[in-house]
XYZ file of C-alpha atoms in Angstrom:
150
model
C -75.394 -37.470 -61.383
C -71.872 -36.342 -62.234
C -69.913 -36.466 -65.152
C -66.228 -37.035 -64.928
C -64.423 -34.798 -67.348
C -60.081 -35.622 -68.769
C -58.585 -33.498 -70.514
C -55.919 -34.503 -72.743
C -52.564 -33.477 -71.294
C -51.906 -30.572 -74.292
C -55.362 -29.110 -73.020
C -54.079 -29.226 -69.679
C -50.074 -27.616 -70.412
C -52.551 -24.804 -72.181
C -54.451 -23.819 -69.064
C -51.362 -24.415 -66.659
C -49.394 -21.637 -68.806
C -52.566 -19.549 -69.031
C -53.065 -19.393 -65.777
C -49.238 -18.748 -65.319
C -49.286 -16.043 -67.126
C -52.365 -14.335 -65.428
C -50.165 -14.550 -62.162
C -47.185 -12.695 -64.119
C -49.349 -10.352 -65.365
C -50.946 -9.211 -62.173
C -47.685 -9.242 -60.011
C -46.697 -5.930 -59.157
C -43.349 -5.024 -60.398
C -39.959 -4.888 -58.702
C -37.557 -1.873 -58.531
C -34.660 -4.555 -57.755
C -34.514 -3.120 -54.311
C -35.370 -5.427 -51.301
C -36.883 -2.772 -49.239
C -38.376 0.727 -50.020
C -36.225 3.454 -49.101
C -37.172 5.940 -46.367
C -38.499 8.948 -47.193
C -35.827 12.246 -46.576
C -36.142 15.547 -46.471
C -34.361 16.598 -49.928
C -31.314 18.802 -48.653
C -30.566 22.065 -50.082
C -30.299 23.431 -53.519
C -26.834 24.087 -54.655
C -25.710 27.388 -56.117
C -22.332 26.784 -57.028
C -20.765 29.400 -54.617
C -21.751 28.364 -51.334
C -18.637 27.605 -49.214
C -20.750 24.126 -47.638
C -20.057 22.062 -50.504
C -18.603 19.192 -48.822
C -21.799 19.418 -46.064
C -24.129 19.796 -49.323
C -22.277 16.544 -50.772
C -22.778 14.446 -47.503
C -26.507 14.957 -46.896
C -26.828 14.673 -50.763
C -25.177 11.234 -50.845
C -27.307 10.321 -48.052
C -30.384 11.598 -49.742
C -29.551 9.476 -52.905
C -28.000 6.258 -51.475
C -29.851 2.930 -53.005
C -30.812 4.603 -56.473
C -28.956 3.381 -59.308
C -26.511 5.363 -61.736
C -28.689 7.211 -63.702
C -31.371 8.358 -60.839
C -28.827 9.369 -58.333
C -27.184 11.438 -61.043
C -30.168 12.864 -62.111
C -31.499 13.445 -58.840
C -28.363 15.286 -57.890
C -28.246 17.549 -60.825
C -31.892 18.542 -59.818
C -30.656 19.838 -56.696
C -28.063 22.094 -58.325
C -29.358 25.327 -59.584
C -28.763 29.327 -60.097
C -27.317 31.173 -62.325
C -23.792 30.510 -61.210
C -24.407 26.528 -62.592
C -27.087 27.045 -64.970
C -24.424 26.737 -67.934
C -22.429 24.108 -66.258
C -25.173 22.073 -65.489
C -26.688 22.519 -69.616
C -22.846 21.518 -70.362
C -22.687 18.668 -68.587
C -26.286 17.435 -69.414
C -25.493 17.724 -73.544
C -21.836 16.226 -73.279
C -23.091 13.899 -70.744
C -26.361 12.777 -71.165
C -27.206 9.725 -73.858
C -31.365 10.425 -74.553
C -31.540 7.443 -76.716
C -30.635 5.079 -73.701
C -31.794 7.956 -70.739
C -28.704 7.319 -69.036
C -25.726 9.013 -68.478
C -22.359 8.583 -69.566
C -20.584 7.809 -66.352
C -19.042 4.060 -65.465
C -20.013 4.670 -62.284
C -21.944 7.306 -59.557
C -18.292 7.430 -58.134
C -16.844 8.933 -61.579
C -19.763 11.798 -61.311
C -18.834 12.553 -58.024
C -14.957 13.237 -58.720
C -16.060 15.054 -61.669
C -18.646 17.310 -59.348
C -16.216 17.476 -56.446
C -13.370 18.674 -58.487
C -15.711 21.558 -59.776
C -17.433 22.764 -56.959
C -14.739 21.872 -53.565
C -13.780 25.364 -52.586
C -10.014 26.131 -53.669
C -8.761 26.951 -51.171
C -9.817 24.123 -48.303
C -6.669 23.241 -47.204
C -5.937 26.262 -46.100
C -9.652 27.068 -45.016
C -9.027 24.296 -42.694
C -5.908 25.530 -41.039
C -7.626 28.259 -40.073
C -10.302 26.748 -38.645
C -7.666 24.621 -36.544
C -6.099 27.888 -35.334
C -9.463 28.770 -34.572
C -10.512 26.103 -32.158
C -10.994 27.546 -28.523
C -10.534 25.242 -25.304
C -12.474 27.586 -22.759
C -10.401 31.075 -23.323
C -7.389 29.556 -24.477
C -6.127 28.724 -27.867
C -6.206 24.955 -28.158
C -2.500 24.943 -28.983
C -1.633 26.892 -26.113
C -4.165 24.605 -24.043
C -2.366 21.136 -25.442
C 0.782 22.641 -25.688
C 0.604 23.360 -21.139
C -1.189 19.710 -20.671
């Protein structure tokens, strides 16, 4: 014999938002990102003096593409160390750095960037790369001399 059970409809809002909340509960949480990101190599560590900073900065943006503000920045920063940055980087991190809100004080990763490009590109790269222009070889000749006879 069965029984036939109602609920009254406030019983049955109560278990719909129950169960509701069981499913919130045990979803896993999102990052905001639609995919994961693949996993790099992390590039070099930067020592302030090394004359590859733009090459360091490439691979590094690479490296930290997808993460937002505060993760790329601090990611970066982790990859910069010696004692030629050590009191930069301690600088930058307490006139920076907001540990109330762990973020940093940048409107954007672009505004880091200029601020780390303008400290660390070499001074003198325009002229670096003029002579690595009067460098370039086509076979024997001096590419100049080669484009300058075809």
């Amino acid at each position: 014999m069965s029984q036939e059970f109602s609920l009254d409809q406030a019983t049955r809002e109560w278990i719909q938002h129950e169960i509701a909340d069981v499913f919130t509960r045990l979803r896993p949480p999102t990052t905001g990102r639609k995919h994961a990101a693949p996993r790099l190599a992390p590039p070099e560590y930067f020592d302030g003096i090394s004359p590859d900073f733009e090459q360091w900065k490439s691979d590094v943006q690479v490296y930290v593409a997808g993460l937002d503000k505060d993760a790329a920045i601090s990611a970066v920063l982790g990859l910069i160390r010696g004692t030629n940055v050590n009191r930069w980087k301690r600088n930058l991190t307490q006139d920076k750095f907001v540990a109330n809100g762990n973020s940093w004080n940048y409107t954007d990763i672009a505004a880091f960037w200029a601020e780390l490009t303008t400290k660390f590109r070499p001074i003198n790269y325009v002229n670096d790369a003029i002579i690595a222009l009067d460098q370039i070889h086509m076979g024997s000749r001096r590419a100049e001399d080669f484009i300058d006879k075809w």
